[in-house]
Coordinates of C-alpha atoms and ligand atoms in Angstrom, one line a residue:
X874 CA 0.1 0.6 0.2
X875 CA 3.0 2.2 0.6
X876 CA 4.2 1.7 -1.9
X877 CA 1.3 2.4 -4.4
X878 CA 0.5 5.4 -3.1
X879 CA 4.3 7.0 -3.1
X880 CA 4.2 5.6 -6.6
X881 CA 0.3 7.2 -6.9
X882 CA -0.6 9.6 -4.1
X883 CA -4.6 9.6 -6.1
X884 CA -5.5 6.8 -5.0
X885 CA -5.6 7.7 -1.3
X886 CA -6.6 11.0 -1.9
X887 CA -8.1 12.8 -4.6
X888 CA -6.7 16.1 -4.8
X889 CA -9.6 18.7 -5.5
X890 CA -8.7 21.8 -5.8
X891 CA -7.6 22.4 -10.3
X892 CA -4.5 23.6 -8.4
X893 CA -3.7 20.8 -6.8
X894 CA -4.5 18.2 -9.8
X895 CA -2.9 20.4 -12.2
X896 CA 0.7 19.7 -10.3
X897 CA -0.6 16.0 -9.3
X898 CA -0.6 15.2 -12.9
X899 CA 2.5 17.4 -14.6
X900 CA 4.5 14.7 -14.5
X901 CA 2.1 11.9 -15.8
X902 CA 5.0 9.2 -16.1
X903 CA 4.5 7.8 -13.6
X904 CA 0.5 6.7 -14.8
X905 CA 2.3 4.6 -17.6
X906 CA 4.0 1.8 -17.7
X907 CA 6.9 3.8 -20.3
X908 CA 8.5 1.5 -22.6
X909 CA 9.0 2.1 -26.2
X910 CA 6.5 4.8 -27.7
X911 CA 3.7 4.5 -28.8
X912 CA 3.3 4.3 -32.7
X913 CA -0.1 6.8 -32.3
X914 CA 1.3 9.4 -35.2
X915 CA 4.2 10.9 -33.7
X916 CA 2.6 10.4 -29.6
X917 CA 3.8 9.3 -27.1
X918 CA 2.4 9.2 -23.8
X919 CA 6.0 10.3 -21.9
X920 CA 5.5 13.5 -20.1
X921 CA 7.3 15.4 -22.2
X922 CA 5.6 15.6 -25.4
X923 CA 1.9 15.9 -24.0
X924 CA 2.9 20.0 -24.2
X925 CA 3.3 19.6 -28.3
X926 CA 1.9 15.9 -29.5
X927 CA -0.7 16.7 -31.8
X928 CA -3.5 15.2 -31.4
X929 CA -5.9 13.9 -33.7
X930 CA -8.5 16.1 -34.9
X931 CA -11.3 15.2 -37.3
X932 CA -10.0 15.1 -40.8
X933 CA -6.3 15.0 -39.7
X934 CA -5.7 11.4 -41.8
X935 CA -7.3 12.7 -45.0
X936 CA -9.6 10.8 -46.5
X937 CA -11.2 7.4 -45.5
X938 CA -8.8 5.1 -48.4
X939 CA -6.3 7.2 -47.3
X940 CA -6.5 6.1 -43.3
X941 CA -6.8 2.7 -44.9
X942 CA -3.3 2.5 -46.0
X943 CA -1.5 4.2 -43.7
X944 CA -3.7 3.2 -40.5
X945 CA -2.6 4.1 -37.6
X946 CA -2.6 2.2 -34.0
X947 CA -5.9 2.7 -32.5
X948 CA -6.5 3.8 -29.0
X949 CA -9.0 1.4 -27.4
X950 CA -9.7 2.6 -23.1
X951 CA -11.2 -0.2 -21.2
X952 CA -12.0 0.4 -16.9
X953 CA -11.8 -2.8 -14.9
X954 CA -9.0 -4.2 -17.4
X955 CA -7.0 -5.5 -14.3
X956 CA -8.8 -9.0 -14.5
X957 CA -11.8 -11.4 -16.5
X958 CA -13.0 -10.0 -19.5
X959 CA -11.4 -7.0 -19.8
X960 CA -7.9 -8.3 -19.0
X961 CA -8.6 -11.0 -22.4
X962 CA -9.8 -8.6 -24.4
X963 CA -6.8 -5.5 -22.9
X964 CA -4.4 -8.8 -24.6
X965 CA -5.9 -10.2 -27.4
X966 CA -6.4 -6.3 -29.2
X967 CA -3.0 -5.3 -27.5
X968 CA -1.2 -9.2 -28.7
X969 CA -2.6 -7.4 -33.0
X970 CA 0.1 -5.4 -32.8
X971 CA -3.5 -2.6 -34.0
X972 CA -4.4 -0.9 -30.6
X973 CA -1.9 0.1 -28.1
X974 CA -4.6 -0.3 -24.4
X975 CA -5.0 1.6 -22.3
X976 CA -6.1 0.0 -18.9
X977 CA -7.7 2.0 -16.2
X978 CA -7.6 0.4 -13.5
X979 CA -8.6 0.9 -8.8
X980 CA -5.4 -0.5 -8.3
X981 CA -2.7 0.5 -9.9
X982 CA 0.0 -2.5 -9.0
X983 CA -2.5 -5.5 -10.0
X984 CA -2.8 -4.1 -12.9
X985 CA 0.8 -4.3 -13.6
X986 CA 1.1 -7.6 -12.8
X987 CA -1.9 -9.0 -14.6
X988 CA -1.0 -7.4 -17.7
X989 CA 2.4 -8.8 -16.9
X990 CA 2.1 -11.6 -16.3
X991 CA -0.7 -12.1 -19.5
X992 CA 2.4 -11.8 -21.3
X993 CA 1.0 -8.0 -22.2
X994 CA 4.4 -6.9 -24.9
X995 CA 5.8 -3.1 -23.0
X996 CA 5.1 -0.8 -24.9
X997 CA 1.6 -2.3 -26.1
X998 CA -0.2 -0.1 -23.3
X999 CA -0.7 2.5 -20.3
X1000 CA -2.0 1.9 -17.2
X1001 CA -3.6 4.4 -15.3
X1002 CA -5.6 4.8 -11.9
X1003 CA -10.0 5.5 -12.6
X1004 CA -12.0 4.6 -9.2
X1005 CA -15.8 4.4 -10.3
X1006 CA -16.4 4.6 -7.4
X1007 CA -14.9 8.0 -7.5
X1008 CA -16.2 11.0 -9.4
X1009 CA -13.8 12.4 -9.1
X1010 CA -11.5 9.8 -10.0
X1011 CA -13.4 9.7 -13.2
X1012 CA -12.5 13.7 -13.2
X1013 CA -9.3 13.0 -13.0
X1014 CA -8.8 9.6 -15.3
X1015 CA -10.5 12.1 -17.5
X1016 CA -8.0 14.8 -17.1
X1017 CA -4.7 12.3 -16.9
X1018 CA -5.7 11.2 -20.2
X1019 CA -6.3 14.2 -21.9
X1020 CA -2.5 15.4 -21.0
X1021 CA -0.5 11.8 -21.6
X1022 CA -1.5 13.9 -25.1
X1023 CA -3.1 9.7 -26.9
X1024 CA -6.5 10.5 -29.4
X1025 CA -8.9 8.5 -28.3
X1026 CA -10.8 5.8 -30.8
X1027 CA -13.0 3.0 -28.7
X1028 CA -13.5 2.6 -25.2
X1029 CA -15.1 -0.1 -23.4
X1030 CA -17.1 0.4 -20.0
X1031 CA -15.5 -3.0 -18.9
X1032 CA -15.2 -2.7 -14.4
X1033 CA -18.2 -3.7 -12.9
X1034 CA -18.8 -5.2 -9.4
X1035 CA -20.7 -8.5 -7.7
X1036 CA -21.8 -8.6 -4.6
X1037 CA -24.0 -11.3 -4.8
X1038 CA -24.9 -12.0 -0.6
X1039 CA -25.2 -9.1 0.8
X1040 CA -28.3 -7.9 2.6
X1041 CA -26.9 -4.5 3.4
X1042 CA -25.6 -1.6 1.0
X1043 CA -22.2 0.2 1.0
X1044 CA -22.0 3.1 -0.8
X1045 CA -19.8 5.1 -3.1
X1046 CA -17.4 7.9 -2.2
X1047 CA -20.6 9.7 -3.3
X1048 CA -22.9 8.3 -1.3
X1049 CA -24.3 6.1 -4.3
X1050 CA -25.2 2.3 -4.0
X1051 CA -22.1 0.7 -4.4
X1052 CA -23.1 -1.9 -7.1
X1053 CA -24.9 0.9 -8.7
X1054 CA -23.1 4.0 -8.8
X1055 CA -19.3 1.6 -10.1
X1056 CA -21.0 -0.3 -12.5
X1057 CA -23.4 2.5 -13.9
X1058 CA -23.2 6.3 -12.3
X1059 CA -19.1 5.9 -13.0
X1060 CA -19.0 5.1 -16.6
X1061 CA -22.2 7.5 -17.0
X1062 CA -20.3 10.4 -15.6
X1063 CA -17.2 8.4 -17.9
X1064 CA -18.7 8.4 -20.9
X1065 CA -20.2 11.6 -21.3
X1066 CA -17.1 13.2 -20.0
X1067 CA -14.8 10.7 -23.1
X1068 CA -17.3 11.6 -25.8
X1069 CA -15.7 15.1 -26.9
X1070 CA -12.3 12.9 -27.7
X1071 CA -14.2 10.0 -29.8
X1072 CA -15.6 13.3 -31.4
X1073 CA -11.8 15.0 -32.0
X1074 CA -10.6 11.0 -33.0
X1075 CA -9.5 10.6 -36.5
X1076 CA -9.6 6.8 -36.7
X1077 CA -12.6 5.0 -39.3
X1078 CA -14.6 3.5 -37.4
X1079 CA -14.9 5.5 -32.9
X1080 CA -17.1 2.6 -30.5
X1081 CA -18.7 3.0 -27.1
X1082 CA -19.1 0.3 -25.6
X1083 CA -20.6 -1.0 -22.1
X1084 CA -21.1 -4.6 -21.4
X1085 CA -24.6 -5.9 -20.5
X1086 CA -25.5 -9.0 -19.5
X1087 CA -28.0 -12.0 -19.9
X1088 CA -28.7 -11.7 -15.9
X1089 CA -30.1 -8.6 -16.7
X1090 CA -33.1 -9.3 -19.6
X1091 CA -35.5 -10.6 -18.1
X1092 CA -36.8 -12.6 -22.2
X1093 CA -33.8 -15.1 -21.7
X1094 CA -34.2 -18.3 -18.5
X1095 CA -31.2 -17.0 -16.7
X1096 CA -32.9 -13.3 -16.5
X1097 CA -35.5 -15.9 -14.5
X1098 CA -33.6 -16.6 -11.9
X1099 CA -33.9 -14.7 -8.8
X1100 CA -34.7 -11.9 -7.7
X1101 CA -34.5 -10.6 -11.3
X1102 CA -34.1 -7.6 -12.2
X1103 CA -35.5 -4.5 -12.7
X1104 CA -36.1 -0.6 -12.6
X1105 CA -39.7 -0.1 -11.2
X1106 CA -40.2 3.5 -11.8
X1107 CA -36.8 4.8 -11.1
X1108 CA -37.9 6.4 -7.3
X1109 CA -35.3 4.6 -5.9
X1110 CA -33.2 6.0 -8.1
X1111 CA -33.9 9.8 -7.5
X1112 CA -33.6 9.8 -4.6
X1113 CA -30.3 9.1 -4.5
X1114 CA -29.7 5.7 -3.7
X1115 CA -28.8 6.1 0.2
X1116 CA -29.2 3.7 2.0
X1117 CA -29.9 5.9 5.5
X1118 CA -32.1 8.3 3.9
X1119 CA -33.9 6.8 1.3
X1120 CA -33.9 3.2 -0.8
X1121 CA -30.5 1.9 -1.5
X1122 CA -32.1 -0.2 -5.1
X1123 CA -32.9 1.9 -8.3
X1124 CA -37.3 0.8 -7.7
X1125 CA -37.2 2.3 -4.1
X1126 CA -36.9 -1.3 -2.3
X1127 CA -37.1 -1.0 1.7
X1128 CA -34.5 -4.3 1.1
X1129 CA -31.4 -4.2 -0.2
X1130 CA -30.3 -7.1 -2.4
X1131 CA -27.2 -7.1 -3.3
X1132 CA -27.4 -9.8 -6.0
X1133 CA -30.5 -8.0 -8.2
X1134 CA -29.1 -4.6 -7.7
X1135 CA -26.0 -5.8 -9.4
X1136 CA -28.8 -7.1 -12.7
X1137 CA -30.2 -3.5 -11.8
X1138 CA -27.0 -1.7 -12.9
X1139 CA -27.0 -4.4 -16.5
X1140 CA -29.8 -2.6 -17.4
X1141 CA -28.7 0.7 -17.1
X1142 CA -26.2 0.0 -19.0
X1143 CA -28.2 -1.3 -21.9
X1144 CA -30.5 1.7 -21.5
X1145 CA -27.8 4.2 -22.0
X1146 CA -26.5 2.5 -24.6
X1147 CA -29.0 2.7 -26.8
X1148 CA -29.5 6.5 -25.0
X1149 CA -26.4 7.0 -26.1
X1150 CA -27.1 5.2 -29.6
X1151 CA -30.7 7.9 -30.3
X1152 CA -28.2 11.0 -28.5
X1153 CA -25.6 11.6 -30.5
X1154 CA -24.6 8.2 -33.4
X1155 CA -26.3 10.1 -36.1
X1156 CA -25.0 13.6 -34.9
X1157 CA -21.5 12.5 -34.4
X1158 CA -20.9 8.9 -36.5
X1159 CA -19.6 6.9 -33.1
X1160 CA -21.4 2.8 -32.7
X1161 CA -22.7 2.5 -30.0
X1162 CA -22.4 -1.5 -29.0
X1163 CA -23.6 -3.4 -26.2
X1164 CA -22.9 -7.4 -25.8
X1165 CA -23.4 -10.2 -23.6
X1166 CA -20.3 -12.2 -23.6
X1167 CA -21.3 -15.3 -22.3
X1168 CA -21.0 -17.1 -19.4
X1169 CA -17.4 -16.8 -18.0
X1170 CA -17.9 -18.6 -14.4
X1171 CA -14.7 -18.5 -13.4
X1172 CA -13.9 -15.0 -13.0
X1173 CA -13.0 -12.3 -10.3
X1174 CA -16.9 -11.5 -10.4
X1175 CA -17.9 -13.9 -8.1
X1176 CA -14.6 -13.4 -5.6
X1177 CA -17.4 -12.4 -3.1
X1178 CA -19.7 -15.6 -3.7
X1179 CA -20.6 -18.0 -1.0
X1180 CA -17.1 -20.9 -2.3
X1181 CA -19.3 -23.6 -2.6
X1182 CA -21.1 -22.1 -5.9
X1183 CA -17.2 -20.6 -7.3
X1184 CA -16.8 -24.0 -7.0
X1185 CA -20.1 -25.5 -8.9
X1186 CA -20.9 -22.1 -11.2
X1187 CA -18.5 -23.1 -13.5
X1188 CA -18.9 -27.3 -14.4
X1189 CA -22.6 -26.3 -14.0
X1190 CA -22.3 -23.6 -16.7
X1191 CA -20.0 -26.4 -18.9
X1192 CA -21.8 -29.1 -18.5
X1193 CA -25.8 -28.2 -18.4
X1194 CA -26.3 -24.9 -19.5
X1195 CA -24.3 -24.5 -22.1
X1196 CA -23.7 -20.8 -21.5
X1197 CA -19.6 -21.2 -20.6
X1198 CA -16.8 -19.3 -21.7
X1199 CA -13.1 -19.3 -20.9
X1200 CA -12.2 -15.8 -20.3
X1201 CA -9.6 -15.7 -23.5
X1202 CA -12.7 -16.5 -25.3
X1203 CA -14.5 -13.8 -23.7
X1204 CA -12.2 -11.4 -24.4
X1205 CA -12.1 -12.7 -28.0
X1206 CA -15.4 -11.6 -28.5
X1207 CA -15.4 -8.0 -26.8
X1208 CA -12.1 -7.4 -28.7
X1209 CA -14.5 -8.2 -31.6
X1210 CA -17.0 -5.5 -31.0
X1211 CA -13.5 -2.8 -30.7
X1212 CA -12.1 -4.0 -34.0
X1213 CA -13.8 -6.1 -36.3
X1214 CA -14.7 -4.1 -39.5
X1215 CA -17.4 -5.9 -39.8
X1216 CA -20.0 -5.0 -36.2
X1217 CA -19.6 -1.0 -36.6
X1218 CA -23.8 -0.8 -36.2
X1219 CA -25.0 1.6 -34.0
X1220 CA -27.2 0.7 -31.3
X1221 CA -27.0 -3.1 -30.9
X1222 CA -26.4 -5.9 -28.3
X1223 CA -24.0 -8.8 -29.3
X1224 CA -24.4 -11.7 -28.6
X1225 CA -22.0 -15.3 -29.6
X1226 CA -23.8 -18.9 -30.7
X1227 CA -22.0 -22.4 -29.9
X1228 CA -19.9 -21.6 -32.8
X1229 CA -18.9 -18.3 -31.7
X1230 CA -20.2 -16.4 -34.0
X1231 CA -22.1 -12.6 -33.7
X1232 CA -25.5 -11.7 -33.5
X1233 CA -28.1 -9.1 -32.6
X1234 CA -29.7 -10.4 -29.5
X1235 CA -33.4 -8.8 -28.5
X1236 CA -32.9 -7.4 -25.0
X1237 CA -36.0 -7.9 -22.8
X1238 CA -38.9 -4.7 -22.5
X1239 CA -37.2 -3.3 -20.4
X1240 CA -34.3 -3.1 -20.6
X1241 CA -34.8 -1.6 -24.4
X1242 CA -37.8 0.6 -23.3
X1243 CA -36.5 4.1 -25.1
X1244 CA -39.1 6.1 -22.3
X1245 CA -37.3 4.3 -18.6
X1246 CA -33.8 4.8 -21.2
X1247 CA -34.7 8.5 -21.1
X1248 CA -35.7 8.9 -17.4
X1249 CA -32.6 6.9 -16.7
X1250 CA -30.4 9.2 -18.5
X1251 CA -32.1 12.3 -17.1
X1252 CA -31.3 11.0 -13.3
X1253 CA -28.0 9.7 -14.2
X1254 CA -27.2 13.4 -15.3
X1255 CA -28.1 14.9 -12.4
X1256 CA -26.5 12.1 -9.5
X1257 CA -23.2 12.6 -11.4
X1258 CA -23.5 16.8 -11.9
X1259 CA -23.8 16.7 -15.5
X1260 CA -27.0 18.1 -15.1
Ligands
LMG2149 C1 -27.9 -17.1 -4.5 O1 -27.3 -17.9 -4.6 C2 -27.8 -16.3 -3.6 O2 -28.2 -17.0 -2.0 C3 -28.3 -14.9 -3.3 O3 -28.6 -14.5 -2.4 C4 -28.2 -14.6 -4.6 O4 -26.2 -14.1 -4.4 C5 -28.8 -15.1 -6.0 O5 -28.5 -15.3 -7.9 C6 -28.1 -14.5 -6.9 O6 -27.7 -16.2 -5.8 C7 -28.1 -19.3 -5.2 C8 -27.1 -20.5 -5.7 C9 -25.9 -20.3 -4.3 O7 -27.6 -21.5 -5.8 C10 -28.1 -21.8 -7.1 O8 -29.1 -21.6 -7.8 C11 -26.6 -22.8 -7.4 C12 -27.0 -22.8 -9.1 C13 -25.7 -23.8 -9.2 C14 -24.9 -24.1 -8.5 C15 -25.3 -25.6 -9.9 C16 -25.4 -26.5 -9.2 C17 -25.9 -28.1 -10.5 C18 -24.9 -28.8 -9.4 C19 -23.7 -28.9 -10.9 C20 -22.5 -29.7 -11.1 C21 -22.2 -29.8 -11.2 C22 -21.9 -31.0 -11.8 C23 -21.2 -31.1 -12.8 C24 -21.4 -32.0 -14.3 C25 -20.5 -32.5 -14.1 C26 -20.7 -33.8 -15.9 C27 -20.5 -34.0 -16.8 O9 -26.4 -21.8 -3.9 C28 -24.7 -22.7 -3.9 O10 -23.5 -22.6 -4.8 C29 -24.9 -24.2 -3.1 C30 -24.8 -24.8 -4.6 C31 -25.6 -26.2 -3.8 C32 -25.9 -27.2 -5.4 C33 -25.3 -28.5 -5.1 C34 -26.7 -29.1 -5.7 C35 -26.4 -30.6 -5.3 C36 -27.2 -31.3 -6.2 C37 -27.3 -31.8 -7.9 C38 -27.6 -32.2 -8.1 C39 -27.7 -32.5 -9.1 C40 -26.2 -32.3 -10.3 C41 -27.4 -33.1 -12.0 C42 -26.0 -33.4 -12.6 C43 -26.5 -33.9 -13.7 C44 -25.7 -34.0 -14.7 C45 -25.3 -35.0 -15.9
NDP2150 P1 -13.9 -9.3 -13.6 O1 -13.9 -9.4 -11.7 O2 -12.8 -10.0 -12.8 O3 -13.4 -7.8 -13.8 C1 -14.3 -6.8 -13.2 C2 -12.5 -5.7 -13.2 O4 -13.9 -4.5 -12.7 C3 -11.6 -5.8 -12.4 O5 -10.8 -5.1 -12.7 C4 -11.9 -4.6 -11.1 O6 -10.5 -4.4 -10.9 C5 -12.5 -3.6 -11.7 N1 -13.5 -2.7 -10.7 C6 -14.4 -2.9 -10.1 N2 -14.5 -2.3 -9.4 C7 -14.0 -1.3 -9.2 C8 -14.2 0.5 -9.7 N3 -14.5 0.7 -8.4 N4 -13.4 0.5 -10.7 C9 -12.7 0.4 -11.6 N5 -13.1 -0.7 -11.5 C10 -13.0 -1.2 -10.8 O7 -15.4 -10.0 -13.7 P2 -15.4 -9.8 -15.4 O8 -14.4 -9.9 -16.2 O9 -16.1 -11.4 -15.6 O10 -16.6 -8.7 -15.4 C11 -16.1 -8.0 -16.7 C12 -17.7 -7.2 -17.8 O11 -18.5 -8.2 -18.1 C13 -18.9 -6.7 -16.2 O12 -19.2 -5.8 -17.0 C14 -19.2 -8.1 -16.5 O13 -20.7 -7.2 -15.7 C15 -20.4 -8.5 -17.1 N6 -20.4 -10.1 -18.0 C16 -19.4 -10.8 -17.4 C17 -20.1 -11.7 -17.2 C18 -19.9 -13.4 -16.8 O14 -20.3 -14.4 -16.5 N7 -19.0 -13.7 -16.1 C19 -21.6 -12.2 -17.9 C20 -22.0 -10.9 -18.4 C21 -21.2 -10.5 -18.4 P3 -10.0 -5.2 -9.7 O15 -9.4 -5.5 -10.4 O16 -9.3 -3.9 -8.9 O17 -10.6 -6.0 -9.2
PMR2151 MG1 -27.3 -18.5 -14.3 C1 -30.0 -21.5 -19.1 C2 -28.6 -20.3 -18.6 C3 -28.5 -20.0 -18.1 C4 -27.6 -19.3 -18.6 C5 -26.6 -18.9 -19.6 C6 -26.2 -18.5 -17.2 C7 -25.8 -17.3 -17.2 N1 -27.5 -18.9 -15.8 C8 -28.3 -20.4 -16.7 C9 -28.8 -21.2 -16.0 C10 -29.1 -21.2 -14.6 N2 -28.4 -20.1 -13.9 C11 -29.8 -21.6 -13.6 C12 -31.1 -22.9 -14.3 C13 -30.0 -21.3 -12.6 C14 -30.7 -22.0 -10.9 C15 -29.4 -23.0 -10.7 C16 -28.8 -20.4 -12.7 C17 -28.1 -19.9 -11.4 C18 -27.3 -18.1 -10.8 C19 -27.2 -18.0 -10.1 C20 -27.2 -18.6 -8.9 N3 -27.7 -17.9 -12.8 C21 -26.6 -17.2 -11.8 C22 -26.0 -17.3 -10.7 C23 -25.3 -15.8 -9.8 O1 -25.5 -15.6 -8.4 C24 -25.5 -15.2 -11.0 C25 -25.5 -14.2 -11.3 O2 -26.9 -13.5 -11.3 O3 -24.5 -13.0 -11.3 C26 -25.0 -11.7 -11.9 C27 -25.4 -16.1 -12.2 C28 -25.2 -16.3 -13.8 N4 -25.5 -17.2 -15.0 C29 -25.5 -16.5 -16.4 C30 -24.5 -15.8 -16.3 C31 -23.2 -15.3 -17.2 C32 -24.3 -15.0 -14.8 C33 -23.7 -14.5 -13.9 C34 -23.2 -13.0 -14.2 C35 -23.8 -12.1 -15.3 O4 -24.8 -11.5 -15.3 O5 -22.4 -11.4 -15.4

């Protein structure tokens, strides 16, 4: 911890004043794994290059035809890339040589170990601190990312927590229930702030991807395993998801259910993707997408579940439901959504069949309700300080 604090002071305290912030990010080299220079045009992630870095602007690399010939390396930000799906996708993308991966993680040292352990090549990634349980940290991440001078071509909102056995809520730095605070609100702010950066990119296909899940969709068997997801009329969210002075559940229920809170947060993720599509796709050309990568039963997502569940869940999914997918395979699926030239359609929720072929999947009625999406958007804007 002491080492982490020394390396990364903001892991412990988030500077509030602008001056402090500027000072804290002056030398951004401590944020990076500074090896080879990025092959992103002539950009470097090193701090000294920040001031002069020619950030890519729309049209800067002339026509799409030209950019195809000399397609520069893309930059993708993946939240929660220190484990599970995020790590596997980071590895898959970095290995192609076509992508530089910004691993946006809450635990710098864990992420560094994970990248090394996964065999990711030095120079193919940069680690930057992001704790989605703090809106200050989200803003600081955006600031740090911009100062590093990289373009943004793709953003993957992947990080999540699942508290299946929790019977009482925990809260983010801003006082919101943790599962919805991290999985939805933190990502909502991040996505909104980084839209500008995606828009500035000259990359041929810019994408914003938010992880969804089958368990938030009640039009599936898996989505009908209790407790079922359901946002109700969003009264709990509108009340600020504060346990003591109101409900910590989106639907306003009095009792807290950690498993439901997670599934609710996934509905929010899928609704947000569609609302982004409605509001911004036509104007910006950015592709907005969500996906269910399959049941990756071995990831850290289940770390808080009871040991018996963790033991039985993988064979149950492998041999009984056949919904199991390995971390490596799921990583390839997510990498496809980031970079496959055929997956440019916006507003889509992708899934895969047994042969790992992607298809456009149908969301449940609630997870595709435009009125609910609009209401969720407006309340979320207030909660994250954008309205
Ligand atoms: C709840 O947990 C939490 O309590 C709640 O808070 C909330 O978090 C909720 O949705 C979230 O979860 C419930 C959970 C925990 O129980 C389950 O629903 C477990 C589902 C997954 C486990 C299924 C077990 C099936 C057993 C399969 C074993 C593997 C088989 C390999 C087959 C190989 C074939 C070659 O509770 C538990 O985790 C406890 C689970 C206890 C299950 C005990 C099951 C024993 C009976 C097994 C019988 C049948 C097996 C048939 C196999 C047939 C093979 C053909
Ligand atoms: P993991 O637990 O392995 O990975 C989650 C990642 O999120 C970790 O890197 C974790 O960081 C990070 N994270 C958690 N809290 C925060 C925070 N406050 N700030 C920043 N990062 C945070 O789970 P998965 O890989 O399984 O999950 C990835 C995504 O896939 C999630 O969105 C999940 O909903 C989705 N998904 C997963 C399925 C599955 O079967 N596993 C199925 C369907 C969807 P750290 O390493 O520090 O803990
Ligand atoms: Mg579920 C029929 C297929 C199927 C699929 C694809 C999943 C995916 N699950 C299926 C069926 C069942 N599950 C059945 C029949 C049961 C009762 C035994 C069951 C139980 C179960 C539990 C207790 N399943 C779970 C849990 C969890 O705690 C996981 C969860 O809800 O996390 C939120 C989970 C999951 N099942 C899945 C997937 C993908 C998950 C986890 C992850 C997620 O949505 O992110």
